[in-house]
Coordinates of C-alpha atoms in Angstrom, one line a residue:
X1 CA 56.7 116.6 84.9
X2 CA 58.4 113.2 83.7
X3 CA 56.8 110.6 81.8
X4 CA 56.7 106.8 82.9
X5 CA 59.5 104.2 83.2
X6 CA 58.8 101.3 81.6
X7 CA 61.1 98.4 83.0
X8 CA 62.2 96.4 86.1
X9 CA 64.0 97.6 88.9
X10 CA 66.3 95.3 91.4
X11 CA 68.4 96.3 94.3
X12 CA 68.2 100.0 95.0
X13 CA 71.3 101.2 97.2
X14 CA 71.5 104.9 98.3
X15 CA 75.1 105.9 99.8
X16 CA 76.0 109.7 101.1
X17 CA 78.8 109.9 99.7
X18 CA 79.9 109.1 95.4
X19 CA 81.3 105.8 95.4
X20 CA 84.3 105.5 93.2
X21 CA 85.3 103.2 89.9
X22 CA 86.2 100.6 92.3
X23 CA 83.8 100.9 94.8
X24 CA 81.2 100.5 91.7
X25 CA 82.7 97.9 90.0
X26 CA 82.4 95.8 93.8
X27 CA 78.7 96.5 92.7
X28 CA 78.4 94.7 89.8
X29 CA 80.6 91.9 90.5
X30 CA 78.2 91.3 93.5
X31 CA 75.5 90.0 90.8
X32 CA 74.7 86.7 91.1
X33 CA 73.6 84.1 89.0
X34 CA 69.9 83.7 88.2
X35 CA 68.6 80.6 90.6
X36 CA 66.5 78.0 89.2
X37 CA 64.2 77.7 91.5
X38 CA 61.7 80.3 93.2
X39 CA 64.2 82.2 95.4
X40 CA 64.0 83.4 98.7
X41 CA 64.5 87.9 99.0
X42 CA 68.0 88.2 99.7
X43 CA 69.3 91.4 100.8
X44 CA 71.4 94.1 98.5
X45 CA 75.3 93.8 98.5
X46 CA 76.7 95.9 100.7
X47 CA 79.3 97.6 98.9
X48 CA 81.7 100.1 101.8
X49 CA 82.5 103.2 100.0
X50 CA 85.8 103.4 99.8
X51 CA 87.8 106.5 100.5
X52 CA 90.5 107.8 97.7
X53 CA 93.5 105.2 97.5
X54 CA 96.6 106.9 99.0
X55 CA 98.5 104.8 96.9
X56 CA 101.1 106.7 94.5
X57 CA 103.3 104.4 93.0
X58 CA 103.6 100.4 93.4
X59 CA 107.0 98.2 91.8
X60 CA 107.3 94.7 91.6
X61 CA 110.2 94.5 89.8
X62 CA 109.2 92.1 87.2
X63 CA 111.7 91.4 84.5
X64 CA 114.3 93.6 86.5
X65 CA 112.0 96.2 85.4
X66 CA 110.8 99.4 87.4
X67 CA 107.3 99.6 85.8
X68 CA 104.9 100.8 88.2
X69 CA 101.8 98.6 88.3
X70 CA 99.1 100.9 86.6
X71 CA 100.4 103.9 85.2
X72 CA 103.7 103.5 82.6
X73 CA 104.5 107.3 82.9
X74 CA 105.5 106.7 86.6
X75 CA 108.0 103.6 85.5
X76 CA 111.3 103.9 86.9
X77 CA 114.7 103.1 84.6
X78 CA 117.0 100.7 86.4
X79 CA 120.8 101.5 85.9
X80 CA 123.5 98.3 86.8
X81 CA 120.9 96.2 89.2
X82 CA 120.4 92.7 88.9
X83 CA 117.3 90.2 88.8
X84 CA 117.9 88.3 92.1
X85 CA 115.1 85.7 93.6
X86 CA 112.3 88.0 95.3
X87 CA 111.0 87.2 98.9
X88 CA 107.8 85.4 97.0
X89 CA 109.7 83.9 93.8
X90 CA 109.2 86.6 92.2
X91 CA 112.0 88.9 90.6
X92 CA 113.6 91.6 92.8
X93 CA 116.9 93.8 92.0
X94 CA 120.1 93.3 93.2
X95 CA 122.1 96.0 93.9
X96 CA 126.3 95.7 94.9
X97 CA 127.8 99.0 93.5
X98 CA 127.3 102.1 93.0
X99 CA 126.5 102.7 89.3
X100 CA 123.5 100.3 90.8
X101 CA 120.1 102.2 91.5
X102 CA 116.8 103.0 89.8
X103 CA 115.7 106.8 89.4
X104 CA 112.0 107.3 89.3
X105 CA 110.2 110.6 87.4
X106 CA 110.0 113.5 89.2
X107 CA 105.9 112.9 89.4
X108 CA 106.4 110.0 92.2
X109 CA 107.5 112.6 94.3
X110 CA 105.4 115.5 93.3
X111 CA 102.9 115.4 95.7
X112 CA 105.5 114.0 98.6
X113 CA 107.9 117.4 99.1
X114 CA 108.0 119.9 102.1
X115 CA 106.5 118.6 104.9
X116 CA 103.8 116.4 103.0
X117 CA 102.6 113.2 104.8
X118 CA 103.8 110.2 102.9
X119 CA 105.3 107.0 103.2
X120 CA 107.8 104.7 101.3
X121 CA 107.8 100.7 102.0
X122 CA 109.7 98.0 100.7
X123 CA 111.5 94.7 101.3
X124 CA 115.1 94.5 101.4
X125 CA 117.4 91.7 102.0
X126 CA 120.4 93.5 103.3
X127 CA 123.9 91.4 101.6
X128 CA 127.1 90.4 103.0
X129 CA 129.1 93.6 102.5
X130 CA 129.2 96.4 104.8
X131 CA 128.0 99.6 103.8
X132 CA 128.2 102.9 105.0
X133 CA 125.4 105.6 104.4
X134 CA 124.2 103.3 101.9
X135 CA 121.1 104.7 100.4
X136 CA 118.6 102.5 100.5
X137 CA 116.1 104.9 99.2
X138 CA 116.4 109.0 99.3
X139 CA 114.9 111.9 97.2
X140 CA 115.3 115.4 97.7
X141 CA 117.8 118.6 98.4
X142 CA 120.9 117.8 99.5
X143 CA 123.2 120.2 98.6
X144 CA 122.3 124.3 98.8
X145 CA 121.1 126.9 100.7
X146 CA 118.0 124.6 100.9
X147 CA 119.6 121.7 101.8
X148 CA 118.1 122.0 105.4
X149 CA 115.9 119.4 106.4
X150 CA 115.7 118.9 102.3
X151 CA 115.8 114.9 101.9
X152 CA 113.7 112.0 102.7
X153 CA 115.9 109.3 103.2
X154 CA 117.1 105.4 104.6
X155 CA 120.3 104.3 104.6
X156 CA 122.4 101.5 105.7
X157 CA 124.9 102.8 108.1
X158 CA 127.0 99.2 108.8
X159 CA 126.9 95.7 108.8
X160 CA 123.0 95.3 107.8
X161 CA 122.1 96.5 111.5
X162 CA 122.7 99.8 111.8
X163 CA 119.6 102.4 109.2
X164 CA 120.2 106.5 109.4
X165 CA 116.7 108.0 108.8
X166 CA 118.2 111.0 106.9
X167 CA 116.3 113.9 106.7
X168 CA 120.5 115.9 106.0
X169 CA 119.3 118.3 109.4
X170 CA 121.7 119.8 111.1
X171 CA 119.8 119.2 114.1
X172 CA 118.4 116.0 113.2
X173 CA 118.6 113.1 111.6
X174 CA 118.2 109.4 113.2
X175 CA 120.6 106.3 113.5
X176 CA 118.1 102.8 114.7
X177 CA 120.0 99.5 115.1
X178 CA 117.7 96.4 113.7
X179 CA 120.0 93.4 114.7
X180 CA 117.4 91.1 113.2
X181 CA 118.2 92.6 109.8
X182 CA 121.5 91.5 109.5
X183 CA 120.2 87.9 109.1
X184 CA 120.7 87.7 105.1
X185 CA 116.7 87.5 104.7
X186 CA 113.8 89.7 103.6
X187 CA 112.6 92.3 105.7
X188 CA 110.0 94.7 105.1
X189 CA 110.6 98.2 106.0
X190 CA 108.2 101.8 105.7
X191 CA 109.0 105.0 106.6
X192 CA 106.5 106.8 106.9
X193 CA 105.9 111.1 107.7
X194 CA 102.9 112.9 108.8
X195 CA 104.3 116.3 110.6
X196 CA 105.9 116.4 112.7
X197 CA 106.4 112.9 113.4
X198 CA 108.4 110.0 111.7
X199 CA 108.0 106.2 112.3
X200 CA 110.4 103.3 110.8
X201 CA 108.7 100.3 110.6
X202 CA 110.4 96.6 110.3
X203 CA 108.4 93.7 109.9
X204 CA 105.0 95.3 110.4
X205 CA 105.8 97.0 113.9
X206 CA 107.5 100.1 114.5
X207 CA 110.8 100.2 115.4
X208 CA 111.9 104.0 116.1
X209 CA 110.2 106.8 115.9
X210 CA 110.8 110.8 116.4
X211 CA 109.6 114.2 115.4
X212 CA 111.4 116.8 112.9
X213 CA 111.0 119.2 110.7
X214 CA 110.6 118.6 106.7
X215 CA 111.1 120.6 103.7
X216 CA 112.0 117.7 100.9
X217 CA 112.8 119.8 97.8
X218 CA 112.6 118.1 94.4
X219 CA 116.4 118.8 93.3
X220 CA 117.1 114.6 93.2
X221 CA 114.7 112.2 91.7
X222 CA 113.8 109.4 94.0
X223 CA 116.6 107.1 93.9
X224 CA 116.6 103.0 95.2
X225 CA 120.6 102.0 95.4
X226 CA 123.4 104.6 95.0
X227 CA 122.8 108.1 95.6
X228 CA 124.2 111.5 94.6
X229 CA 126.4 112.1 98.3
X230 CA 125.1 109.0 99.4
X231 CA 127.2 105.3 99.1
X232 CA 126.1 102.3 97.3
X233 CA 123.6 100.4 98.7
X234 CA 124.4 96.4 98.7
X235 CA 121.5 93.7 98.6
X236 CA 118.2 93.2 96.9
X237 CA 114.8 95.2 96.7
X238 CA 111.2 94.0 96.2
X239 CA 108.0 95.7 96.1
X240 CA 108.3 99.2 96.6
X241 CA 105.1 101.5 97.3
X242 CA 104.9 104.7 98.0
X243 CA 101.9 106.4 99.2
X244 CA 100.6 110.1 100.2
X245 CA 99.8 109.6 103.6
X246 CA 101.5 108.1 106.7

């Protein structure tokens, strides 16, 4: 019921499951240049399909900008921060008061409210001047009768060793002491959710962990520095993700 193909044909791959853009695109760039000499039957590129990317949002800080690597409508706006040296030579933000912070659009965090999974990593070089309930980075309710268990927060509680992961729980919220953070350098941190559970990672391994209940509203835009009922965060940022999964 079809008429004839008239053509070559290289390299057929059959996968059970759709491959997405970048999964394809690993297709083609597996091509390789045409040999000059009789070649030998190589075997097809194996290409893994890949599963969706969890990633949401991803900030360099070029410039002392908050654009978000792919997608301009998620670009922050900084307010008062910096450009300091990043951990890479790069550009970071420095932040030492508290009309300091970048807000983000409400769509970083759409997906990332109640008791979502998510995660939020970035590096931080904690300064010289103690803070206390310093907001690293926070989003959420925290004022109202839905205040409960309403934000998704990590602060800086005093002299760069001392984090609160803030969740503003009656019942719950967490204080971890990292003394190797207090050493003036950069430090990578993620917290991450996946219910009921929470993990704080430093340096790539975990460093506290708990279980609580979430209900992040959307009230306050996600926040890096100063927050509304939060103090002023003081040292420099770099390379902030966030992603829907833990």
């Amino acid at each position: 019921n079809r008429g004839a193909f008239a053509g070559g044909v290289d390299e057929l791959s059959i996968y059970d499951t759709a491959l997405d853009s970048s999964a394809v695109a690993g297709l083609y760039a597996a091509v390789t240049a045409v040999p000059t000499t009789a070649p030998m039957p190589t075997a097809a590129p194996q290409i893994a399909p890949t599963a969706s990317d969890p990633l949401v949002a991803r900030y360099a800080f070029s410039n002392g900008l908050a654009a978000e690597d792919s997608d301009m409508y998620l670009d922050g706006t900084v307010y008062g921060a910096n450009v300091t040296a990043g951990r890479d030579g790069g550009d970071a933000l420095a932040f030492y008061d508290s009309d300091a912070y970048v807000e983000f659009p409400a769509a970083v965090t759409a997906s990332l409210t109640g008791d979502a999974s998510r995660t939020i990593c970035l590096w931080l070089k904690l300064g010289n001047i103690s803070t206390s309930n310093g907001a690293i980075f926070s989003y959420g309710t925290s004022y109202g009768n839905d205040a409960e268990n309403g934000m998704f927060a990590l602060e800086t509680l005093s002299n760069g060793t001392h984090f609160g992961v803030d969740f503003l729980s009656e019942y719950y919220d967490a204080e971890v002491t990292i003394g190797a953070a207090g050493d003036l350098k950069w430090h990578h941190f993620c917290l991450s959710y996946e219910y009921p559970a929470w993990v704080l990672y430093f340096d790539g391994a975990e460093a506290a962990s708990g279980n609580a209940p979430l209900n992040t509203g959307s009230s306050n835009a996600l926040r890096v520095g100063a927050h509304p009922n939060r103090g002023a965060f003081a040292g420099g940022v770099d390379e902030l993700s966030i992603y829907d999964t833990a």
